[in-house]
PDB file of C-alpha atoms in Angstrom:
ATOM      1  CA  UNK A   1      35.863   1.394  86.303  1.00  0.00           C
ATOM      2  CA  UNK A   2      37.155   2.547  82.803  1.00  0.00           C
ATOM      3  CA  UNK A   3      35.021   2.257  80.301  1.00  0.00           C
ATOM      4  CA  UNK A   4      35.299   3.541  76.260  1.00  0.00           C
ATOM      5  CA  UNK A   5      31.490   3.273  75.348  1.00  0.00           C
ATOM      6  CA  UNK A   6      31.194   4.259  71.304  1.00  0.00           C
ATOM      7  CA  UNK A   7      28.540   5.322  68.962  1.00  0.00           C
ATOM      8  CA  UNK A   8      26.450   2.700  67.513  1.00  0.00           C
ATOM      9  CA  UNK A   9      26.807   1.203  63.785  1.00  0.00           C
ATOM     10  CA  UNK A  10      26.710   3.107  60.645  1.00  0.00           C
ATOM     11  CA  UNK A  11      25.285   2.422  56.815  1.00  0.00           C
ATOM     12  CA  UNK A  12      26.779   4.797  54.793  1.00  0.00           C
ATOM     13  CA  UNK A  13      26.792   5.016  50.669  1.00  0.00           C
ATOM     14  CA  UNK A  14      29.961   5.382  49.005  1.00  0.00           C
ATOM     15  CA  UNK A  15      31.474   9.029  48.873  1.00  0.00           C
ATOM     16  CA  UNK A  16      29.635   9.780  52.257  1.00  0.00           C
ATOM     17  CA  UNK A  17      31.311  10.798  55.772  1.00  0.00           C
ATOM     18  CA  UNK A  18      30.940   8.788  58.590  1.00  0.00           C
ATOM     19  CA  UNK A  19      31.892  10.412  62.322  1.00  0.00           C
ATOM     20  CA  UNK A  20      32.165   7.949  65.261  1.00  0.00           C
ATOM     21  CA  UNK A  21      32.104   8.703  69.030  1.00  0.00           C
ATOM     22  CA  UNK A  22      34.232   7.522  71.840  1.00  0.00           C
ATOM     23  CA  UNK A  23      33.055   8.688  75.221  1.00  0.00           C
ATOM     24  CA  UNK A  24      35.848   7.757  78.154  1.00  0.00           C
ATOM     25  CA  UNK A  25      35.214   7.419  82.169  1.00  0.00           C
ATOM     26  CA  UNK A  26      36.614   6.117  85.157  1.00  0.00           C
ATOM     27  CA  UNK A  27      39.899   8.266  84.692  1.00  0.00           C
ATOM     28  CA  UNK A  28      42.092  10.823  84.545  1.00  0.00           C
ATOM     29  CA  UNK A  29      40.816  11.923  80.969  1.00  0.00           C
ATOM     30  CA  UNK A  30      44.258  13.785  80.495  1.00  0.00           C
ATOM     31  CA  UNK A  31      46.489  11.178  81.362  1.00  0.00           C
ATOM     32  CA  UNK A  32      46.181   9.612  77.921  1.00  0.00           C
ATOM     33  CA  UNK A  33      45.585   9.345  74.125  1.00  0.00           C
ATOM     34  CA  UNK A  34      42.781   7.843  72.650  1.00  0.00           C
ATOM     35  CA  UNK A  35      43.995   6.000  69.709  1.00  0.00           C
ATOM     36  CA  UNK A  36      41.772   4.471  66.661  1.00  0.00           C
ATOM     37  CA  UNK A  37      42.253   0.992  65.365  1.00  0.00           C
ATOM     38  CA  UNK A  38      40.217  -0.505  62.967  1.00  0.00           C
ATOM     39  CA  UNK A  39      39.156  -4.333  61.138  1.00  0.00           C
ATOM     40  CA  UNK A  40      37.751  -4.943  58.133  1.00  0.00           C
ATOM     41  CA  UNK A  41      35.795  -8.579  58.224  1.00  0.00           C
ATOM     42  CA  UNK A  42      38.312 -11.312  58.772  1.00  0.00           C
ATOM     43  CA  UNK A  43      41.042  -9.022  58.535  1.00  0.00           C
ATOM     44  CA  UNK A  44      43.893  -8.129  60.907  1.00  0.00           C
ATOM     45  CA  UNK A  45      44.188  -4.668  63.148  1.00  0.00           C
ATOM     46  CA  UNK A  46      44.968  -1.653  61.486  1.00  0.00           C
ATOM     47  CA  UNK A  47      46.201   1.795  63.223  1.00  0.00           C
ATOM     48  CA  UNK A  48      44.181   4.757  62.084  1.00  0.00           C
ATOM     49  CA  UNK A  49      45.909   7.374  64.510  1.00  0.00           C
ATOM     50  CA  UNK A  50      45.910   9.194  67.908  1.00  0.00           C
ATOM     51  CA  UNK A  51      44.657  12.457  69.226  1.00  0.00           C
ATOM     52  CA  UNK A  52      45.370  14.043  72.882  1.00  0.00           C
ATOM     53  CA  UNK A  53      42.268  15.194  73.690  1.00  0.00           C
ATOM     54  CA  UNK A  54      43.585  17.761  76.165  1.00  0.00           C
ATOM     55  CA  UNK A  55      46.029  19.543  73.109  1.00  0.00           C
ATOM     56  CA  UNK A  56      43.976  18.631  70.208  1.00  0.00           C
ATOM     57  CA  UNK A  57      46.771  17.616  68.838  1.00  0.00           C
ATOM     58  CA  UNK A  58      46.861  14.756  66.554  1.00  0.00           C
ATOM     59  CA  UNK A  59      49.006  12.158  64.608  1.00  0.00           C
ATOM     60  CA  UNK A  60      47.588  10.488  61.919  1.00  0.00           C
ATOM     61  CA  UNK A  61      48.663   7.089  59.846  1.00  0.00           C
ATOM     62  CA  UNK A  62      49.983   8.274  56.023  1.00  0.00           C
ATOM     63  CA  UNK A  63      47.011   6.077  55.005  1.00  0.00           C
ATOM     64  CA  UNK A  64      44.540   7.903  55.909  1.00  0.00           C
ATOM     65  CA  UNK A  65      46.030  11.554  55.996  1.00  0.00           C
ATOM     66  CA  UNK A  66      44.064  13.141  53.609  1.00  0.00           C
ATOM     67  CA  UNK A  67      40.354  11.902  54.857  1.00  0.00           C
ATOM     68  CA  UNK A  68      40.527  11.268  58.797  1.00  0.00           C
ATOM     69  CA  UNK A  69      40.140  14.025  61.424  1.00  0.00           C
ATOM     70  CA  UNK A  70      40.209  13.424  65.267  1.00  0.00           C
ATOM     71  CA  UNK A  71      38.943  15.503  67.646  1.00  0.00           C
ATOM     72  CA  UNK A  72      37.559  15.666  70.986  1.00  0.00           C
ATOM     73  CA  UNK A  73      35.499  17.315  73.653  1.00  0.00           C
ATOM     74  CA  UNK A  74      36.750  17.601  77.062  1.00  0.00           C
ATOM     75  CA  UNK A  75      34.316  18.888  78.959  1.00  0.00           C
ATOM     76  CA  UNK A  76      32.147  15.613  78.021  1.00  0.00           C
ATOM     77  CA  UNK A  77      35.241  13.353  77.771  1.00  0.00           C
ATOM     78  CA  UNK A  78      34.291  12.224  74.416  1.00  0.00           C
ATOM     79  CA  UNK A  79      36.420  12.079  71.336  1.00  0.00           C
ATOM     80  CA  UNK A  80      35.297  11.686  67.498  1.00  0.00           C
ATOM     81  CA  UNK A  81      36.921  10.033  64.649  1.00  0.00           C
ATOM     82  CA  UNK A  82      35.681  11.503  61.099  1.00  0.00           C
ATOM     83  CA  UNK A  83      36.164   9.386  57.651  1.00  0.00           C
ATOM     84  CA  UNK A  84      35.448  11.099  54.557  1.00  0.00           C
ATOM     85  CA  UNK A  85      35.132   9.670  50.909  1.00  0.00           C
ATOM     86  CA  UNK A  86      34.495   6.597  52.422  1.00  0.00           C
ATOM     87  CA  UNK A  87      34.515   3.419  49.730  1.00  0.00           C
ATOM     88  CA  UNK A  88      33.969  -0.349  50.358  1.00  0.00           C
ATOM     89  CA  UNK A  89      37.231  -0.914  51.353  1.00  0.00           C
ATOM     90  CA  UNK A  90      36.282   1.591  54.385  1.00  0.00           C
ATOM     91  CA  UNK A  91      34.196  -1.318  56.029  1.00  0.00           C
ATOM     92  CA  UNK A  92      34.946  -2.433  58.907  1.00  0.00           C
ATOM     93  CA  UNK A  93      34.675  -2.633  62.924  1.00  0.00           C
ATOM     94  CA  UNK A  94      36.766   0.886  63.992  1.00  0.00           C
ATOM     95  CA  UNK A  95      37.727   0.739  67.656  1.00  0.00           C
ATOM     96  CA  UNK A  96      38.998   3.682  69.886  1.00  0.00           C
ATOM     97  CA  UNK A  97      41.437   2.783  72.284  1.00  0.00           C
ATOM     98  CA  UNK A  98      43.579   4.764  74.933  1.00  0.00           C
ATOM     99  CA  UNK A  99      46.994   4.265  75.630  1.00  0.00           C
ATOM    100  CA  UNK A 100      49.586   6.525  78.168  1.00  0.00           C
ATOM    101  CA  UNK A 101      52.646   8.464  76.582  1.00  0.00           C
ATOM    102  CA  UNK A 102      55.283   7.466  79.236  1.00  0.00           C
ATOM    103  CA  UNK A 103      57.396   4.692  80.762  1.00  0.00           C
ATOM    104  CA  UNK A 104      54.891   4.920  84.014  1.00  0.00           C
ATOM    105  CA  UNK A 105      51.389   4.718  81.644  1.00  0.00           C
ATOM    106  CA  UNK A 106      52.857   3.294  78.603  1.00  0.00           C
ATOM    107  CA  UNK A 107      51.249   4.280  75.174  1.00  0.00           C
ATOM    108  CA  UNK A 108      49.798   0.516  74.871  1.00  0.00           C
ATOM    109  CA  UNK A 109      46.168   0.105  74.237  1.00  0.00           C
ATOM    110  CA  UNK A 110      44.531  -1.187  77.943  1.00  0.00           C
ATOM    111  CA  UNK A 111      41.208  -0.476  77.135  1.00  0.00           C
ATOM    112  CA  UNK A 112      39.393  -0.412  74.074  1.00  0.00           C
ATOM    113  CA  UNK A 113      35.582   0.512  73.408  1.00  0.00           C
ATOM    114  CA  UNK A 114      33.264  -2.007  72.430  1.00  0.00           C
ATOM    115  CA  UNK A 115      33.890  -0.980  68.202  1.00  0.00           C
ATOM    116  CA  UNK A 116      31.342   0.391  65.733  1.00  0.00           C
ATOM    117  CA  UNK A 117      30.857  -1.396  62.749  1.00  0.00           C
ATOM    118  CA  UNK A 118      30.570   0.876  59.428  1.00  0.00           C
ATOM    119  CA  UNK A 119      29.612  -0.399  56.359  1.00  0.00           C
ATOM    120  CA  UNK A 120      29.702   1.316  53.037  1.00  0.00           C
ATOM    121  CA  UNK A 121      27.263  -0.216  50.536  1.00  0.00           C
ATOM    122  CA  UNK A 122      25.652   1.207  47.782  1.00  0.00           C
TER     123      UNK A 122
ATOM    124  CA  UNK B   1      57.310   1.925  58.212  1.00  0.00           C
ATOM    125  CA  UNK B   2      58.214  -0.857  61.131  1.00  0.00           C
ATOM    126  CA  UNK B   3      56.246  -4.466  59.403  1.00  0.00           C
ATOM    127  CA  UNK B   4      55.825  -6.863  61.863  1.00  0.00           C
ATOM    128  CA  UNK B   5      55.695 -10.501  61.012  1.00  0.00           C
ATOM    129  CA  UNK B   6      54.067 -12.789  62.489  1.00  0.00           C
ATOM    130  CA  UNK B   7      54.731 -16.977  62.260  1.00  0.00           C
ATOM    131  CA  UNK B   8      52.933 -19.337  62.053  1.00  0.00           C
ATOM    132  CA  UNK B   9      49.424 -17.849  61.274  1.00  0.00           C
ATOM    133  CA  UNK B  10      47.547 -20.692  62.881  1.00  0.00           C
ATOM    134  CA  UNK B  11      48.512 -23.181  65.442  1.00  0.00           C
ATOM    135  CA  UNK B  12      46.699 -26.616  67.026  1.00  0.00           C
ATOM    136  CA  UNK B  13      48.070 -27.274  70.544  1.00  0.00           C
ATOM    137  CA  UNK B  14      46.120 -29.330  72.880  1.00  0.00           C
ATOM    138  CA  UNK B  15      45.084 -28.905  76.062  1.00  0.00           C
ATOM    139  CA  UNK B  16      48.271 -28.807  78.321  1.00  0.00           C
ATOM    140  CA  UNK B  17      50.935 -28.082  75.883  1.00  0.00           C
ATOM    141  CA  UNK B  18      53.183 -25.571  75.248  1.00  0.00           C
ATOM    142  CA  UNK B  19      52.073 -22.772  72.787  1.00  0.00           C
ATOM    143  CA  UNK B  20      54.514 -20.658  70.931  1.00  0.00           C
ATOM    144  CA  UNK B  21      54.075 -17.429  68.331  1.00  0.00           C
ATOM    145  CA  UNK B  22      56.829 -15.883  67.375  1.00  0.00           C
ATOM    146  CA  UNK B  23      56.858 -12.278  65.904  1.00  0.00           C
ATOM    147  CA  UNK B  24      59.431 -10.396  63.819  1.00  0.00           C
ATOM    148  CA  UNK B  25      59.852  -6.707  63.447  1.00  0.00           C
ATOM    149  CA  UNK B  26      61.836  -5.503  60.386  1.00  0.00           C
ATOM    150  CA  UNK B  27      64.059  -3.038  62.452  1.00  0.00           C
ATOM    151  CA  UNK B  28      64.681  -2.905  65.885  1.00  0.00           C
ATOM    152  CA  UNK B  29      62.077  -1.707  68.794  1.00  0.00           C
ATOM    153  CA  UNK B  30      64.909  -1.815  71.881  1.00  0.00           C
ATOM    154  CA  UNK B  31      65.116   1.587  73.015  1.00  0.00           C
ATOM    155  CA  UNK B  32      68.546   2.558  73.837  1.00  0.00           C
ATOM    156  CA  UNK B  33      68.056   5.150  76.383  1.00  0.00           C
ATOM    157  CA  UNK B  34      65.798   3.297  78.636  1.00  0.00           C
ATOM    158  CA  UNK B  35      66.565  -0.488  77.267  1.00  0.00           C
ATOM    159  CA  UNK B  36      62.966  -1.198  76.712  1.00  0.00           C
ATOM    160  CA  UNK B  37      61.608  -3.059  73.576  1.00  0.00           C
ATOM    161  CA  UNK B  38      58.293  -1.599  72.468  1.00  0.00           C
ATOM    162  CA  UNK B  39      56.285  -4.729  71.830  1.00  0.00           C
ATOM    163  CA  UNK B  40      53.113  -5.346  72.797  1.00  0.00           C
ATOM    164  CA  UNK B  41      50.811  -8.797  72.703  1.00  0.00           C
ATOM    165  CA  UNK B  42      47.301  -8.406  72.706  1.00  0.00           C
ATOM    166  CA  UNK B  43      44.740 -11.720  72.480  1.00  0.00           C
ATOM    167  CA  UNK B  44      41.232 -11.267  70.667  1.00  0.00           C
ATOM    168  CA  UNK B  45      38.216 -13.372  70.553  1.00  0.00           C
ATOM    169  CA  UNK B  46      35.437 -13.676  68.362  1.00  0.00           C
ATOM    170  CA  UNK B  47      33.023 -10.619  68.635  1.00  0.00           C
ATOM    171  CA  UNK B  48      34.939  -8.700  71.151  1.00  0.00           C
ATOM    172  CA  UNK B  49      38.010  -6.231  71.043  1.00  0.00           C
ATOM    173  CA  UNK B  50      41.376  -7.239  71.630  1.00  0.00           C
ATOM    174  CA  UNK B  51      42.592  -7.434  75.267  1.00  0.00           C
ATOM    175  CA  UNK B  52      46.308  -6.578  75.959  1.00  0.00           C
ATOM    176  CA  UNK B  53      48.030  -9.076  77.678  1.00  0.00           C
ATOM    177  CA  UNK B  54      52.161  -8.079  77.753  1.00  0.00           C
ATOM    178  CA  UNK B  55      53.629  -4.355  77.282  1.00  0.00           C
ATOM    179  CA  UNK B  56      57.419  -3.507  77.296  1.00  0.00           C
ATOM    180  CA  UNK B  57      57.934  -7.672  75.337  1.00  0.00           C
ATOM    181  CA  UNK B  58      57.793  -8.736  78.812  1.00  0.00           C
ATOM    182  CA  UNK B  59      55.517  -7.293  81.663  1.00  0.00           C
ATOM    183  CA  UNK B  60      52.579  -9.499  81.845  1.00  0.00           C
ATOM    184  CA  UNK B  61      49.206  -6.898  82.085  1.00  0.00           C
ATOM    185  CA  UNK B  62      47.669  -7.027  85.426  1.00  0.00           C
ATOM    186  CA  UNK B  63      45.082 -10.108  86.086  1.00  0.00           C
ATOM    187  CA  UNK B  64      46.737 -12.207  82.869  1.00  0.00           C
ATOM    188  CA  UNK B  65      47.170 -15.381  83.765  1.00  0.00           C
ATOM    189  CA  UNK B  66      51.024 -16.432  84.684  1.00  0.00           C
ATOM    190  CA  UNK B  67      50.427 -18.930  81.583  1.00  0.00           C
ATOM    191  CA  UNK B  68      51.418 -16.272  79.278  1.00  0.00           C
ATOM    192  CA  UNK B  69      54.920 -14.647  79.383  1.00  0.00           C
ATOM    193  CA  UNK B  70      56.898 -12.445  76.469  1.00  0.00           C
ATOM    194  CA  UNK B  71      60.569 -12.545  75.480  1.00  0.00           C
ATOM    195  CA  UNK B  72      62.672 -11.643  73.106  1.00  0.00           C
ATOM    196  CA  UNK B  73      64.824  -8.061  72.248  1.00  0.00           C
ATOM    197  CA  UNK B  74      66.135  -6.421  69.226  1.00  0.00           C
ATOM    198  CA  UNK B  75      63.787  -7.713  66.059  1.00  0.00           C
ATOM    199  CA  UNK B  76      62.858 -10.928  67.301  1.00  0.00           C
ATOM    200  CA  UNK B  77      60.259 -11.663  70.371  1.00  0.00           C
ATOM    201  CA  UNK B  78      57.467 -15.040  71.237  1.00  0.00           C
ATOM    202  CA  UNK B  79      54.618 -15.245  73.167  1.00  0.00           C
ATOM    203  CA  UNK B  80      54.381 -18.118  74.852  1.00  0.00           C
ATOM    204  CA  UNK B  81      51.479 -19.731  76.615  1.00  0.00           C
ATOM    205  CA  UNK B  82      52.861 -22.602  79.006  1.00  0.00           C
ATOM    206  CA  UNK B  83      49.717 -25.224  79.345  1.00  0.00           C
ATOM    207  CA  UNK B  84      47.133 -24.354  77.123  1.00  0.00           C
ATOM    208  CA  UNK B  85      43.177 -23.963  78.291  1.00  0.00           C
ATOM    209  CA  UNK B  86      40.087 -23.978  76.454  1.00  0.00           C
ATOM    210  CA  UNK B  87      39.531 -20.104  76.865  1.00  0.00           C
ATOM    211  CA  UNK B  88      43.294 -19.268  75.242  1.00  0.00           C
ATOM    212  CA  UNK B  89      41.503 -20.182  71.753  1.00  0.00           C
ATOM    213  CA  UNK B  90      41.456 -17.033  69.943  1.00  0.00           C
ATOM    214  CA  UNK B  91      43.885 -14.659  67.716  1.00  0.00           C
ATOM    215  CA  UNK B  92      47.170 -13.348  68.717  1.00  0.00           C
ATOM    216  CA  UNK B  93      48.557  -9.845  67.697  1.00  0.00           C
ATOM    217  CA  UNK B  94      52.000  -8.126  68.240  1.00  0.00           C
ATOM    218  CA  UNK B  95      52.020  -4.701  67.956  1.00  0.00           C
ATOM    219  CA  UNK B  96      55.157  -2.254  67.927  1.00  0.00           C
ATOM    220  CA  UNK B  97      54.797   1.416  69.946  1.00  0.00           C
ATOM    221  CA  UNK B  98      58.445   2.519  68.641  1.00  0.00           C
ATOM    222  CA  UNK B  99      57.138   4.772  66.695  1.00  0.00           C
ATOM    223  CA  UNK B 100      54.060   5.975  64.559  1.00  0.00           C
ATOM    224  CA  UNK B 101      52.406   4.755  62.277  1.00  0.00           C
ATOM    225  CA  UNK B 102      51.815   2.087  65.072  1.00  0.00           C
ATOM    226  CA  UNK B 103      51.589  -1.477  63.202  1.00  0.00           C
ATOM    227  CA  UNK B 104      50.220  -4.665  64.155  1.00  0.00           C
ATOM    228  CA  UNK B 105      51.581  -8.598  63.105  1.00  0.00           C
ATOM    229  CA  UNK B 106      48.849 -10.128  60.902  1.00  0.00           C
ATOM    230  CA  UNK B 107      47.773 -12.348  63.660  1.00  0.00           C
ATOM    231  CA  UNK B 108      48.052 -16.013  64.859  1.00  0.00           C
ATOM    232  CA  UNK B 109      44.847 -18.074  64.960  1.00  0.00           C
ATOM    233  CA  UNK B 110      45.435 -20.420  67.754  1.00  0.00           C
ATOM    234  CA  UNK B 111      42.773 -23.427  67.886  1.00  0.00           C
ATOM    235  CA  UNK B 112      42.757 -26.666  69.883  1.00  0.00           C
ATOM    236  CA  UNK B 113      44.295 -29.731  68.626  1.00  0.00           C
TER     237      UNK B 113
END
């Protein structure tokens, strides 16, 4: 069965970097993009970006531009999400999520990992 | 940047009834070459990620319940769910995959009445 298993939560002080792991099985590891998606408390979804883990190559929300980097690891089917100069406003449950790239696996998010909280807190 | 708005943001329904969000984009997410609206509607409970539940404004995601169908084209799509149970309480996102930066709706809160 697919399953999107993450790292577990984070503490981090403001300024820090905070990397979180996605590690994917029960498919085709190639057939898709693992996306990122996070939720600050009581707060809606946001889109962070996507990275095909097979290319490298990523796509990242203007938002974050300047302090997210995606990459991944193919031979253990994982992928990482890094957030730098993290502030309070970078709290919040941060999801990976994959999603196809074509009419027949359509880039919508099917399964999603179980989210790891980070909280930045002085 | 596509916005997508979401109305109401909370809804009572009782147990039966007809439940209805509707969800605006502010330009259009039909496709013209393949006619396809990129519109997704995904359901989340407390504590857990969201779970999609329609792709493409209308397929229903396999093992969704036939309760819950999508409609709509252009800017303007619903979700509806036709007799409301106990375990439909929870929040409601749309979510356009025209393009990137993906965005969501800010979410319906759907309770029972």
């Amino acid at each position: 069965q697919v399953q999107l298993v993450q790292s577990g939560a984070e503490v981090k002080k403001p300024g820090a970097s905070v990397k979180v792991s996605c590690k994917a099985s029960g498919y085709i590891f190639s057939d898709y993009y693992m996306h990122w998606v996070r939720q600050a408390p009581g707060q809606g979804l946001e889109w962070m970006g996507w990275i095909n883990p097979i290319s490298g190559g990523t796509d990242y929300a203007q938002k974050f531009q300047d302090r997210v980097t995606m990459t991944g690891d193919t031979s253990i089917k994982t992928v990482h999400m890094e957030l730098s100069r993290l502030t309070s406003d970078d709290t919040a449950v941060y999801y990976c999520a994959r999603a196809g790239t074509t009419e027949i696996i359509p880039p919508v998010f099917d399964y999603w990992g179980q989210g790891t909280l980070v909280t930045v807190s002085s | 940047d596509i916005v997508m708005t979401q109305s109401p943001d909370s809804l009572a329904v009782s147990l039966g009834q007809r439940a209805t969000i509707n969800c605006k984009s502010s330009q259009s997410i039909l496709y013209s070459s393949n006619n396809k609206n990129y519109l997704a509607w995904y359901q989340q409970k407390p504590r857990q990620p969201p779970k999609l539940l329609i792709y493409w404004a209308s397929t229903r995601e396999s093992g969704v319940p036939d309760r819950f169908s999508g409609r709509g084209s252009g800017t303007d799509f619903t979700l509806t769910i036709s007799s409301l149970q106990a375990e439909d309480v929870a929040v409601y996102y749309c979510q356009q995959y025209y393009n990137t930066p993906y965005s969501f709706g800010q979410g319906t809160k759907l309770e029972i009445k």
